[in-house]
Coordinates of C-alpha atoms in Angstrom, one line a residue:
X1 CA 0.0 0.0 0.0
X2 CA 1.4 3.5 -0.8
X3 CA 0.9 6.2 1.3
X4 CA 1.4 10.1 -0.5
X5 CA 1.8 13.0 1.2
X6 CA -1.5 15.5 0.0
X7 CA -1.3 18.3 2.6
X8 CA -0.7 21.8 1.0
X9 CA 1.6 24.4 1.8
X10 CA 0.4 26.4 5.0
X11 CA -2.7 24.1 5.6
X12 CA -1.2 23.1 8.8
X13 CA 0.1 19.7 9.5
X14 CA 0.6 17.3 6.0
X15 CA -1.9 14.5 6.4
X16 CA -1.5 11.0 3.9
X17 CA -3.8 9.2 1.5
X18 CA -2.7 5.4 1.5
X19 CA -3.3 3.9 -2.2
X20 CA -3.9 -0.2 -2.0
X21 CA -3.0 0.2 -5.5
X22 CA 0.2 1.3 -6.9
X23 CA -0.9 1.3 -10.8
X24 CA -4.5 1.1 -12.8
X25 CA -5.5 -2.0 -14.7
X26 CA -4.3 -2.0 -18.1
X27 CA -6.9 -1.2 -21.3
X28 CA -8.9 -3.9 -21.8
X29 CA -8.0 -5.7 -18.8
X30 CA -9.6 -5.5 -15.1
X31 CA -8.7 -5.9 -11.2
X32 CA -10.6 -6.8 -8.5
X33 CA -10.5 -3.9 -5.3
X34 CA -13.2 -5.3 -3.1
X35 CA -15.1 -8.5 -2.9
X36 CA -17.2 -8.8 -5.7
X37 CA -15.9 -5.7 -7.3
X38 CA -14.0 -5.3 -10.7
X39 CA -11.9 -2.1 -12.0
X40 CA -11.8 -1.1 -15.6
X41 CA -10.5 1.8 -17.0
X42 CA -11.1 3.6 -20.2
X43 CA -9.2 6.2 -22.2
X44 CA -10.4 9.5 -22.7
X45 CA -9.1 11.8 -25.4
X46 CA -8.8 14.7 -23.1
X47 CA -5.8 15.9 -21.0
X48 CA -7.7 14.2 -18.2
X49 CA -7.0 10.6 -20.1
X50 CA -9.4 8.1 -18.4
X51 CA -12.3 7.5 -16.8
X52 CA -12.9 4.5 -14.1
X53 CA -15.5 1.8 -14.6
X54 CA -16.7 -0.2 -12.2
X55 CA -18.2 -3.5 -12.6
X56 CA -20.1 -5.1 -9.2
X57 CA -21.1 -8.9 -9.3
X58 CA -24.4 -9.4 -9.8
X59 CA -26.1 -12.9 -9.8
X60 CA -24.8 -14.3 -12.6
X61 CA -23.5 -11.2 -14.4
X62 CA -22.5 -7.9 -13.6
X63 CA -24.0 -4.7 -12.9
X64 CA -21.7 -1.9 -14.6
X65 CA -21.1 1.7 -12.8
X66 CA -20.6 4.3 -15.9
X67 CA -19.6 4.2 -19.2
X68 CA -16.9 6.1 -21.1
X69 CA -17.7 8.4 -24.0
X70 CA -18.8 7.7 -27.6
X71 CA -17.1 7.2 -30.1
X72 CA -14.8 4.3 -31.8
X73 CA -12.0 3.9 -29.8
X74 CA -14.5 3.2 -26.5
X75 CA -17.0 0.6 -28.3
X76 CA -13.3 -0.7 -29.0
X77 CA -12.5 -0.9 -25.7
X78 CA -16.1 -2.7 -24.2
X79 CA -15.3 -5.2 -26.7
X80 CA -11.9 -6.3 -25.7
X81 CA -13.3 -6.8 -22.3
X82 CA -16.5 -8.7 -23.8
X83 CA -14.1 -10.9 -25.1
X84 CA -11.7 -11.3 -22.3
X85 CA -12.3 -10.9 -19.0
X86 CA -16.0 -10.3 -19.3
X87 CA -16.3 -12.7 -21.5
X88 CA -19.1 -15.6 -20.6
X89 CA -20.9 -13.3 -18.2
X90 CA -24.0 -11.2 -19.1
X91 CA -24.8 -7.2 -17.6
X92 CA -27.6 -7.0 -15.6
X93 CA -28.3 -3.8 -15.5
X94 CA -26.0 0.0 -16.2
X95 CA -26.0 2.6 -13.1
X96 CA -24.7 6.2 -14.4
X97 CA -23.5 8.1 -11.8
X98 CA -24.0 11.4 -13.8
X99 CA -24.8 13.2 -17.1
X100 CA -21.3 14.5 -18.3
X101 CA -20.1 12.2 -21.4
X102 CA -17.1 10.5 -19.8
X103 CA -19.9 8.6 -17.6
X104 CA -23.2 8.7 -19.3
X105 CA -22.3 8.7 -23.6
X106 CA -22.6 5.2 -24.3
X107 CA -25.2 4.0 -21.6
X108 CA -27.6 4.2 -24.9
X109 CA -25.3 1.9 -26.8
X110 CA -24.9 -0.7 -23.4
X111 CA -28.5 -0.6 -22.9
X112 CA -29.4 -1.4 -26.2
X113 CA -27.1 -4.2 -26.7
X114 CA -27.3 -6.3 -23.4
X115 CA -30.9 -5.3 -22.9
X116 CA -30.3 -3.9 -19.8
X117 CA -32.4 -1.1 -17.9
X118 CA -30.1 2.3 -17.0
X119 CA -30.8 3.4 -13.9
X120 CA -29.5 7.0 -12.6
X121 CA -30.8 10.4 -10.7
X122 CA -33.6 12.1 -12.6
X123 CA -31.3 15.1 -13.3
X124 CA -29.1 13.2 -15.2
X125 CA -31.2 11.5 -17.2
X126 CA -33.3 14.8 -18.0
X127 CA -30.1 17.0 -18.4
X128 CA -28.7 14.3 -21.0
X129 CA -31.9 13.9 -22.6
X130 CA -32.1 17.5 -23.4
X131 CA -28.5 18.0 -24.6
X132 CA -29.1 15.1 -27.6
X133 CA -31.9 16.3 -28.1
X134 CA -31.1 20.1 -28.8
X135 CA -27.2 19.8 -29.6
X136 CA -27.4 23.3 -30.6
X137 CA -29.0 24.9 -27.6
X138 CA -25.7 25.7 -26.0
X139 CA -25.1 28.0 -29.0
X140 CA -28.3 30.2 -28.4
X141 CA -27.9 33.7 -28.4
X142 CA -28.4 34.1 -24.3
X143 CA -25.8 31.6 -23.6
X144 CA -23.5 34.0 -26.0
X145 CA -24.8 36.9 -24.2
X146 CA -23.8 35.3 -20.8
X147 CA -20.4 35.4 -21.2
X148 CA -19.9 38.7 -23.1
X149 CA -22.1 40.4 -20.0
X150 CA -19.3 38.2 -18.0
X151 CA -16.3 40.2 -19.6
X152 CA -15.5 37.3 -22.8
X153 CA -14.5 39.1 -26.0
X154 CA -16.7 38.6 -28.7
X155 CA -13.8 36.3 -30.5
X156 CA -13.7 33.8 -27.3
X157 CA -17.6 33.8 -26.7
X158 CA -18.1 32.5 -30.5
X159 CA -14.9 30.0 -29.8
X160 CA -16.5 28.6 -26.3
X161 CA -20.5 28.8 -27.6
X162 CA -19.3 26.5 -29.9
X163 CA -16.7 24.3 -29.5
X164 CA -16.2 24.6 -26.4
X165 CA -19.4 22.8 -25.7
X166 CA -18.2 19.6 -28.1
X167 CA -17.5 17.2 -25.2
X168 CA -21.3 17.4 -24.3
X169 CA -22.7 16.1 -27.1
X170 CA -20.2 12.6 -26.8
X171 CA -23.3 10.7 -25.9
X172 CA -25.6 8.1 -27.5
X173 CA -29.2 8.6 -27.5
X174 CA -30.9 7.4 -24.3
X175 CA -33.3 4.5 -23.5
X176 CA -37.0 6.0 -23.4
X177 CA -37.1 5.0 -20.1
X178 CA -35.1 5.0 -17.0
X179 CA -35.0 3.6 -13.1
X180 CA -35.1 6.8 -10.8
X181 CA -32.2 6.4 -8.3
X182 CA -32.2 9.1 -5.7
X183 CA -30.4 9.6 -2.4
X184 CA -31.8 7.4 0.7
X185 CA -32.4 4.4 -1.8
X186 CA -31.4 1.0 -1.0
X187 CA -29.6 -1.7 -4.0
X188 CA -29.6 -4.9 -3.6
X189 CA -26.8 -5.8 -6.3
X190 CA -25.4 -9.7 -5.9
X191 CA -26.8 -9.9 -2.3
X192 CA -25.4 -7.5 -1.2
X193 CA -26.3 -3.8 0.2
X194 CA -25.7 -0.4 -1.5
X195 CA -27.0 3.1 -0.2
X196 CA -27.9 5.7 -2.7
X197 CA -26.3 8.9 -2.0
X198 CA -26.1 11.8 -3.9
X199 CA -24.1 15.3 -4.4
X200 CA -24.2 18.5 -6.1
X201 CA -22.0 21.0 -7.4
X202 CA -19.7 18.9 -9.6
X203 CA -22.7 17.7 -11.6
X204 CA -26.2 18.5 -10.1
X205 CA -27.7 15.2 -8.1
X206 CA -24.5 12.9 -8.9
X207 CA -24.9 9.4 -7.6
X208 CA -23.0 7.6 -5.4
X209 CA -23.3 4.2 -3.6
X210 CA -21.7 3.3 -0.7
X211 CA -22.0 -0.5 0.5
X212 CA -21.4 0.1 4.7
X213 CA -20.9 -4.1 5.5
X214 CA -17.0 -3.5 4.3
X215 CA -16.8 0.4 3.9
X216 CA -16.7 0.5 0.3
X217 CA -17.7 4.0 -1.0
X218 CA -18.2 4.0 -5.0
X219 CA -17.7 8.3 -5.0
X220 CA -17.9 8.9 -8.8
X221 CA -16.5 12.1 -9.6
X222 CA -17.2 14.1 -6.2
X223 CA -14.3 13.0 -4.7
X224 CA -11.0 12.4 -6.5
X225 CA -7.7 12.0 -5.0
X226 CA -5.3 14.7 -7.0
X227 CA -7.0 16.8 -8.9
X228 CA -10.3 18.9 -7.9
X229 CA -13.6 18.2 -9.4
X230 CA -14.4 21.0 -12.0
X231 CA -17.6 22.9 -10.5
X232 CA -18.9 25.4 -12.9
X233 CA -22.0 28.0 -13.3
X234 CA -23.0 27.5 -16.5
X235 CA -25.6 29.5 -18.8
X236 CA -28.6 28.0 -18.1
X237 CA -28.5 28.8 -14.4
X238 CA -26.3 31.7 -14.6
X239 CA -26.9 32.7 -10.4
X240 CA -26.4 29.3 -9.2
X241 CA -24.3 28.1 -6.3
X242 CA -22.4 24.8 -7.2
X243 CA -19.6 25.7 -5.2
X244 CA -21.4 26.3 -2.1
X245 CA -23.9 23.1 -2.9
X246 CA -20.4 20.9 -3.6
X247 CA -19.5 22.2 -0.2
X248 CA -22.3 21.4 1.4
X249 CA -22.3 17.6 -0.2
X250 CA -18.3 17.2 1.4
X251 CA -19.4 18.0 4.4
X252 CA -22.2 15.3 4.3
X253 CA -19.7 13.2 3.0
X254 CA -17.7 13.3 5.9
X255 CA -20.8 13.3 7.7
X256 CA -22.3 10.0 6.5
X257 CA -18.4 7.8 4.7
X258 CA -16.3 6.2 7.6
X259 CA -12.8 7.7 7.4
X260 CA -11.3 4.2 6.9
X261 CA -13.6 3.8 4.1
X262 CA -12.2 2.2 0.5
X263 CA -13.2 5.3 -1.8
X264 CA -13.2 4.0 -5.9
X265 CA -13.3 7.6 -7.6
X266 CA -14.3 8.1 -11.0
X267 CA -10.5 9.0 -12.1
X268 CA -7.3 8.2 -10.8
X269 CA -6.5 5.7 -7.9
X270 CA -8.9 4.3 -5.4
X271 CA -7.7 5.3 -1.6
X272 CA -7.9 5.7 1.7
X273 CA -8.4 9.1 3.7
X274 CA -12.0 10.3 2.5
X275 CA -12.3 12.6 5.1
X276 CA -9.0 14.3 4.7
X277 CA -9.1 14.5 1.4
X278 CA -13.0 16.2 1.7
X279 CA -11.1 18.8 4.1
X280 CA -8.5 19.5 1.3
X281 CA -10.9 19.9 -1.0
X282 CA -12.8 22.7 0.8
X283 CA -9.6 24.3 1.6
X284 CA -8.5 24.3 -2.2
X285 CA -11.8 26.3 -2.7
X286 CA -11.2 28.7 0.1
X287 CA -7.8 29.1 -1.1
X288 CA -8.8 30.3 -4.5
X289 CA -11.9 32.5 -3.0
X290 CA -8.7 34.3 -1.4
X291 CA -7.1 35.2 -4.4
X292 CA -10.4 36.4 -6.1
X293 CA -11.0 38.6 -3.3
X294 CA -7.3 39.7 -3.8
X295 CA -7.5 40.6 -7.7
X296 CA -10.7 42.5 -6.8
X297 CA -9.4 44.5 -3.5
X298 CA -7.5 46.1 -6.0
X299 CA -10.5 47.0 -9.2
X300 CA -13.2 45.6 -10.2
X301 CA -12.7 42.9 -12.4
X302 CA -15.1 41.2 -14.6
X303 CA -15.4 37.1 -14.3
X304 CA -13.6 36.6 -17.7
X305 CA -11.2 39.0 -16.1
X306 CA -10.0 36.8 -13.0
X307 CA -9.4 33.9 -15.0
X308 CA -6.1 34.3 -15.6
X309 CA -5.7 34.9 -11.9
X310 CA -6.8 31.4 -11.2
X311 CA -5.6 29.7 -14.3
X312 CA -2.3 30.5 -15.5
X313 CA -1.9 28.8 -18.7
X314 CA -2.7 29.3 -21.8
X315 CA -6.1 27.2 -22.4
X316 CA -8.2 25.8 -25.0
X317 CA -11.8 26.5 -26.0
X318 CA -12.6 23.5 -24.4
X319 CA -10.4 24.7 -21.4
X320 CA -11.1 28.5 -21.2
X321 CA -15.4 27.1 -21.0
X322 CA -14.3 24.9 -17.9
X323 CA -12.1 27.8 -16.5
X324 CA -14.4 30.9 -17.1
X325 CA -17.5 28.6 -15.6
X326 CA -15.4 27.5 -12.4
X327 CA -14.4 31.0 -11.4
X328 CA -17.7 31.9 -11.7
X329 CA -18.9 29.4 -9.5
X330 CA -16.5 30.8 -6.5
X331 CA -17.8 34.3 -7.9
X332 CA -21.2 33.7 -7.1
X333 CA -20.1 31.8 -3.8
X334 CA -18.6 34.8 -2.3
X335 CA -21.8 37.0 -4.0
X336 CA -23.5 35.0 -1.8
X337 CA -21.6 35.0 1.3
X338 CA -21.4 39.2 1.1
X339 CA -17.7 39.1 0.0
X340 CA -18.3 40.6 -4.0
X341 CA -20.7 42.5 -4.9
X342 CA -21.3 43.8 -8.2
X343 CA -20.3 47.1 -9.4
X344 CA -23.2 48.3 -11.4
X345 CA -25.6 45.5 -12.0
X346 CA -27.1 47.7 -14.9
X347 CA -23.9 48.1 -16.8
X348 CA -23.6 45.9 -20.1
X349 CA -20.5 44.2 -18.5
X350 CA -20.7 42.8 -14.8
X351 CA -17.4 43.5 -12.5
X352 CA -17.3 42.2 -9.4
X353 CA -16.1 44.0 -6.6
X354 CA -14.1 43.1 -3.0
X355 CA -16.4 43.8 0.4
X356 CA -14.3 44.8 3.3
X357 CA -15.4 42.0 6.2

């Protein structure tokens, strides 16, 4: 087992995550990380370059968590394991943790070949559901108008309207009909018990299923061990709170996950240390809330306009959408809280301002 320093610099005393496993299964292969319990991965074309899939014995098949985008290269994948490891062994049924592509595109394609029902949260269902079926409604004219009134250049509002929006459409069309799963549910999957929990603020009403008879806590993307969940405002709710809502969720998490708990995330390794790496987590997101509230102690800046305060690097379309949506969620967090306020909400461009406590 590997243990990794994840404290950061002047959050007080470096706490450890312990990692029972030192390297992911290879494409096409799998590993078993709890009883009854396969691990899968599957490549992504993104920078982030995977995505985990679990598979959770089931009678005499297997009940698969998630799916992997679509397109070629991942139908090439499923079929390597159909015809290895899998092979012999039938699904019994697809659970999708949440809507974004990496988890939900080819729970259309599974469905429809195995036969198997999909169940998953309302919300994710719904919010897939309208993305296929209105692929250019991202591109609408308020949408647009959100991020120029944001401070985006007319150049990078056309770029990110659309195609920065690509990855969303990765999916294949969606069964007509769904099992609801929502938070306080009980699974029985091979005998054995799963709660339904759910989160918000990386994706609105994300599942996750936590079996308590060996403290094995399937977390999808809420918690991950390295890198932070991307929590955005987008368009179509262009006041929202995700950061305070994912906020709230880690602090039910800690609330309701053992701290020796097994966590299988939706990327990178499964570990140990839920609870510490929930505290890290929230800290992260104070963190950067202190260097927003920095920039706009000294002018008022425009959301578009704190990016590169947060975010460094040059970016993509597909990065700059991700970027300019995740500073405005700690924008609107800190609206909330009293610590911005806007300069003049009547002016054609919104600039946030810093609130003396």
């Amino acid at each position: 087992m590997l243990k990794t320093t994840t404290g950061q610099a002047g959050a007080g005393p470096a706490e450890t995550l312990e990692y029972p496993f030192d390297h992911p299964p290879a494409t096409g292969e799998v590993v078993e990380v709890a009883p009854g319990i396969l691990w899968t991965r599957i490549p992504l074309p993104f920078k982030l370059d995977h995505v985990n899939i679990y598979l959770i014995e089931d009678g005499e098949g297997w009940a698969v968590l998630d799916t992997g985008i679509s397109d070629k290269p991942t139908r090439a994948v499923w079929e390597q394991l159909f015809d290895g490891p899998l092979a012999g062994r039938k699904l019994t049924r697809l659970i999708v943790t949440h809507y974004h592509p990496d988890h939900i595109g080819l729970a259309g394609w599974l469905c429809e070949r195995f036969g198997v029902p999909l169940s998953t949260s309302q919300t994710a269902y719904l919010g897939c559901l309208t993305i296929s079926l209105s692929p250019g409604s991202l591109e609408a004219k308020p949408f647009r108008e959100f991020y120029l009134r944001h401070g985006m250049s007319e150049e990078t509002a056309t770029l990110v309207s659309t195609h920065g929006h690509g990855y969303l459409r990765m999916v294949t069309p969606l069964p007509m009909t769904f099992n609801r799963l929502v938070a306080g549910d009980v699974l029985m999957i091979g005998g054995r018990r799963f709660e339904v929990l759910s989160g918000d603020g990386h994706a609105p009403e994300q599942i996750m299923l936590y079996r308590p008879e060996d403290k094995v806590f399937l977390a999808a993307d809420q918690v991950l061990a390295k890198i932070t969940p991307n929590v955005s405002v987008w368009a179509v709710d262009p006041e929202g709170d995700p950061l305070g809502l994912y906020i709230r969720s880690l602090n039910a998490i800690r609330d309701r996950i053992p701290a020796d708990a097994l966590v299988l995330p939706g990327h990178q390794l499964p570990f140990y240390g839920v609870h510490t790496r929930c505290s890290e987590l929230i800290e992260h997101h104070e963190e950067r809330c202190a260097m927003i509230a920095e920039a706009c102690a000294q002018g008022p800046k425009s959301v578009a306009e704190l990016v590169p305060f947060i975010f460094t690097r040059k970016l993509d379309p597909h990065q700059l959408s991700f970027a300019f949506s995740e500073v405005h969620a700690h924008v609107n967090y800190m609206l909330r809280k009293g610590e911005l306020a806007w300069e003049d909400q009547s002016a054609p461009q919104l600039r946030a301002v810093y609130v003396a406590g």
